[in-house]
PDB file of C-alpha atoms in Angstrom:
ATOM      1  CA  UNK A   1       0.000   0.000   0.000  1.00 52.00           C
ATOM      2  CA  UNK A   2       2.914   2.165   0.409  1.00 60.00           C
ATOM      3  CA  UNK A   3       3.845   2.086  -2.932  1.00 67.00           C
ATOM      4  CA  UNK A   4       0.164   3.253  -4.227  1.00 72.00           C
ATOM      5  CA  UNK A   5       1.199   6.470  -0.882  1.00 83.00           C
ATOM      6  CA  UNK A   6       3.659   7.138  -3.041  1.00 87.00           C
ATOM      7  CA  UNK A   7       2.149   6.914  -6.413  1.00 86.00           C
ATOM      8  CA  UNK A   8      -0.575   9.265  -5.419  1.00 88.00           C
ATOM      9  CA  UNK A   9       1.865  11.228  -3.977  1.00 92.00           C
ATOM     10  CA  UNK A  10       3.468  12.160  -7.337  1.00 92.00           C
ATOM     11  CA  UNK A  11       0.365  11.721  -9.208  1.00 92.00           C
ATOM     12  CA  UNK A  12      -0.987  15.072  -6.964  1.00 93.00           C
ATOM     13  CA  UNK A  13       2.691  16.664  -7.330  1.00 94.00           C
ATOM     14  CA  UNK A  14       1.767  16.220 -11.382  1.00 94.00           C
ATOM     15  CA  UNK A  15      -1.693  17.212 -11.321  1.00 93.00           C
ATOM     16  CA  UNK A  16      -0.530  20.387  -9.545  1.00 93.00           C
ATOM     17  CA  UNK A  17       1.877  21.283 -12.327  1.00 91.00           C
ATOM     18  CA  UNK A  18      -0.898  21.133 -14.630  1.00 92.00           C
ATOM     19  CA  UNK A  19      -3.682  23.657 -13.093  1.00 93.00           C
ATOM     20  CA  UNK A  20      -2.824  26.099 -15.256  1.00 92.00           C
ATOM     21  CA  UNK A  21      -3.779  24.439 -18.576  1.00 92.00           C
ATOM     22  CA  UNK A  22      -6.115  22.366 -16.754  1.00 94.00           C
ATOM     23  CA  UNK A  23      -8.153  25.817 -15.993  1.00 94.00           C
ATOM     24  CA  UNK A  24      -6.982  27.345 -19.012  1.00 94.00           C
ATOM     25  CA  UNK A  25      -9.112  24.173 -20.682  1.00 93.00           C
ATOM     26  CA  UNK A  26     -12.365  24.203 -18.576  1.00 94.00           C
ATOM     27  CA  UNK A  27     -13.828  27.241 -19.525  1.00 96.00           C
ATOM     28  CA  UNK A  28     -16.254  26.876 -21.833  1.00 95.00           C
ATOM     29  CA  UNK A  29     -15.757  30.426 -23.722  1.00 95.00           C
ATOM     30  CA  UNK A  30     -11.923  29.216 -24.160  1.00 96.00           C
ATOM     31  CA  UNK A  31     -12.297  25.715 -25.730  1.00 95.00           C
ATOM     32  CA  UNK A  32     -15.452  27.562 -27.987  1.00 94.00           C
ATOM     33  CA  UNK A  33     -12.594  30.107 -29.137  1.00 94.00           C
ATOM     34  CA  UNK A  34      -9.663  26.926 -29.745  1.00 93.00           C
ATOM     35  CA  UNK A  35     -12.353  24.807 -31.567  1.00 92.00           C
ATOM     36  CA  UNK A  36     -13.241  28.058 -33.998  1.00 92.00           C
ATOM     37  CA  UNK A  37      -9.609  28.577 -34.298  1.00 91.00           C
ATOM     38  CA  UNK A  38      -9.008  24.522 -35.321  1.00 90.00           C
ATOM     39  CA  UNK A  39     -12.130  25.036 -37.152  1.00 89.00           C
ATOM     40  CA  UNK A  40     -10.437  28.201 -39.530  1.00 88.00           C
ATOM     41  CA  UNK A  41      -7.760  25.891 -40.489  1.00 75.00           C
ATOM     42  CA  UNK A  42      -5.271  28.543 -40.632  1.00 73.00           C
ATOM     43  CA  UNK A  43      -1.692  26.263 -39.307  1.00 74.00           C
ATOM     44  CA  UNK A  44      -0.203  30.087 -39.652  1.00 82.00           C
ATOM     45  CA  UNK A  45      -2.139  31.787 -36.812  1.00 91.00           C
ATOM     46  CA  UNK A  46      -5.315  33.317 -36.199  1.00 94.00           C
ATOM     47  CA  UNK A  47      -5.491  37.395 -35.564  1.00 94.00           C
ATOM     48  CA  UNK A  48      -7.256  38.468 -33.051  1.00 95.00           C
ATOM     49  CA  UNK A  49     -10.448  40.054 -34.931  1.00 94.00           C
ATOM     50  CA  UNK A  50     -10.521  36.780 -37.089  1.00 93.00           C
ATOM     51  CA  UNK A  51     -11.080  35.091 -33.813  1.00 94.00           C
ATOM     52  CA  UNK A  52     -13.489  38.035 -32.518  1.00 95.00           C
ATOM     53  CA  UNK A  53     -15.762  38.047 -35.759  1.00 93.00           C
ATOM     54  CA  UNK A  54     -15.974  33.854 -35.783  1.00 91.00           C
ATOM     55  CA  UNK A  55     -16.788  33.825 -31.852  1.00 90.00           C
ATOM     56  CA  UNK A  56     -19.315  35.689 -29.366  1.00 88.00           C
ATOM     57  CA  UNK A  57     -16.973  37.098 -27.263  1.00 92.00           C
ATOM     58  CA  UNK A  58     -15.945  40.968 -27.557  1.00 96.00           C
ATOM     59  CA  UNK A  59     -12.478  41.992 -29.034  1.00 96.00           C
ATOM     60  CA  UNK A  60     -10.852  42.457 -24.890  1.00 97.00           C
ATOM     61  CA  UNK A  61     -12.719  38.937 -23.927  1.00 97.00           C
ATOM     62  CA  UNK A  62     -10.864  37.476 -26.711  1.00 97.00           C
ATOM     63  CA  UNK A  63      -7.760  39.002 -25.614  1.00 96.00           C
ATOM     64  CA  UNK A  64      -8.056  38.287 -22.301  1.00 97.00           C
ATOM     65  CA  UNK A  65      -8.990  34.250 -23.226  1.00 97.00           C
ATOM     66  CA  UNK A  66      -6.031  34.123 -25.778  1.00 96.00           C
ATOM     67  CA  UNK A  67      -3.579  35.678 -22.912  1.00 96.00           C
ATOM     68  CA  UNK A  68      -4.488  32.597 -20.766  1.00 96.00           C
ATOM     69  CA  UNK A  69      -4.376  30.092 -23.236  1.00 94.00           C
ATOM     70  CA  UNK A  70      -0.183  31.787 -23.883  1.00 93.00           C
ATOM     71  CA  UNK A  71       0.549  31.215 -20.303  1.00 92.00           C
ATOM     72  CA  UNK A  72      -1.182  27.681 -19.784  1.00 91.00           C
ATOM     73  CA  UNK A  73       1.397  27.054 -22.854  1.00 89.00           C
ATOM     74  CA  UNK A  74      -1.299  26.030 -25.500  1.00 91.00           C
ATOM     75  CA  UNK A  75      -1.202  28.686 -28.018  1.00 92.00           C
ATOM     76  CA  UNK A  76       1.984  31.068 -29.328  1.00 92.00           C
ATOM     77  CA  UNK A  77       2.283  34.066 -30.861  1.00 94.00           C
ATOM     78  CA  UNK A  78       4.257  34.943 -34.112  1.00 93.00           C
ATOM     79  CA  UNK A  79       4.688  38.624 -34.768  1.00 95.00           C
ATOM     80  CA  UNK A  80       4.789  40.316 -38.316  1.00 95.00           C
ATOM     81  CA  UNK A  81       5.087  43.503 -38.304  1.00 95.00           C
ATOM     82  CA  UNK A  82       2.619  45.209 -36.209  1.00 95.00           C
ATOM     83  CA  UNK A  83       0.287  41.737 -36.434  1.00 95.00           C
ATOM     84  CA  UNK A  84      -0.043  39.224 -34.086  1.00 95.00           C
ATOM     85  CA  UNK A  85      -0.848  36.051 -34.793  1.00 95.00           C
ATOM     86  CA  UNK A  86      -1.938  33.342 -32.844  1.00 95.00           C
ATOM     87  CA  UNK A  87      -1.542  29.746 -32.900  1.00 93.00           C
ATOM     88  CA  UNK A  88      -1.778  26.056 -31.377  1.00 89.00           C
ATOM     89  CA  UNK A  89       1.750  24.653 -30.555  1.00 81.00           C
ATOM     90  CA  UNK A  90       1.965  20.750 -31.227  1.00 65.00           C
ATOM     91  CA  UNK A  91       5.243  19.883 -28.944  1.00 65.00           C
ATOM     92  CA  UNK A  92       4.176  22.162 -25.992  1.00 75.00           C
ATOM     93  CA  UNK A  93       5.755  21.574 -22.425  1.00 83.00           C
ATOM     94  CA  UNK A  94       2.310  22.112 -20.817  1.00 85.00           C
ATOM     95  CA  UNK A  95       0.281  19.779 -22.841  1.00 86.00           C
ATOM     96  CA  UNK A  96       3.338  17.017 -22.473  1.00 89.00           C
ATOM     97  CA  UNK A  97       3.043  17.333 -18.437  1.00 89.00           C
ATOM     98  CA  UNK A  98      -0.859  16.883 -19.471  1.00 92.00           C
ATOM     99  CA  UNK A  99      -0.255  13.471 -20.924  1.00 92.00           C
ATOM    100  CA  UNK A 100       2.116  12.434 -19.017  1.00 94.00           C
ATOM    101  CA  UNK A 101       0.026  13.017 -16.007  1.00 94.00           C
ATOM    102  CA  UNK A 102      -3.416  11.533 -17.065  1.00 95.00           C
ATOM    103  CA  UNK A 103      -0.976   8.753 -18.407  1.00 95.00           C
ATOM    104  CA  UNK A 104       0.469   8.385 -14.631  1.00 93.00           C
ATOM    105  CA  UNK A 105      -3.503   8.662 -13.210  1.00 92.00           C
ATOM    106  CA  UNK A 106      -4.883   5.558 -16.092  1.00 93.00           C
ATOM    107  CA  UNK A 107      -2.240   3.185 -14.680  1.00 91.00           C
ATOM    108  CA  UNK A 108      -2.450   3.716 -10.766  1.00 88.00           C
ATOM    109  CA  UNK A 109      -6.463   3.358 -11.238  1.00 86.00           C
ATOM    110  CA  UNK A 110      -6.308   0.421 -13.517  1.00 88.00           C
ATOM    111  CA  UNK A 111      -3.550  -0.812 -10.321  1.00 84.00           C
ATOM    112  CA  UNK A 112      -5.861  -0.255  -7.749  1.00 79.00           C
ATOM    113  CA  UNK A 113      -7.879  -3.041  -5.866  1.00 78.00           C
ATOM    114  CA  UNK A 114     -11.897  -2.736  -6.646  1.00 79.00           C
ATOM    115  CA  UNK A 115     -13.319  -1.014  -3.933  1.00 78.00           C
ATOM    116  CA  UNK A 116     -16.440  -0.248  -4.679  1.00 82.00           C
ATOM    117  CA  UNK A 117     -18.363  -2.557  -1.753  1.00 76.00           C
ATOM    118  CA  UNK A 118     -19.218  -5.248  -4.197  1.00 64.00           C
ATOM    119  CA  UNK A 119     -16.489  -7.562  -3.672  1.00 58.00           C
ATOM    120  CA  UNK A 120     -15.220  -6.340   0.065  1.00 52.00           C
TER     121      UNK A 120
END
């Protein structure tokens, strides 16, 4: 049982390094804007009045979604001129520690005893 102490242990150590994109993905008005930016197919990046005209959210909401999205590591920003563009990052750190951790959590539950009361 020690062992499974010290599973959990890490697993909780991992799951804390990944609240930021974990909140960054559980708002509803964030993964509308990702899925209309995966949606525009532009691999390039996505301005941020593209994003604003496909979306409901004002041009500062937008903003203010795409800044969290940049620190929770899940979208970048390429600069041309006095453009930004926005876009989705396939070999980012933050979605990495995201695998790895749900990864981590599948294997300690499917190492777990059953203990829902049925067969106690």
């Amino acid at each position: 049982m020690s062992e499974h102490r010290e599973d959990i242990n890490r697993l909780a150590q991992e799951f804390e390094g990944c609240q930021k994109i974990l909140l960054a993905l559980g708002d509803e008005n964030r993964q509308h804007l990702m899925l209309e930016m995966m949606r525009m197919e532009h691999c390039g990046g996505v301005r941020v009045g593209t994003i604003t005209e496909r979306t409901h959210l004002s041009r500062p909401a937008v903003s203010h979604h795409i800044q969290i999205l940049k620190d929770a590591g899940i979208l970048k920003m390429r600069r041309e001129g006095t453009k930004n563009y926005y876009y989705f990052d396939a070999d980012t750190e933050a979605m990495n520690r995201l695998l790895q951790m749900l990864g981590h959590a599948k294997r300690i539950m499917e190492q777990l005893p059953d203990r829902s009361g049925e067969n106690l």
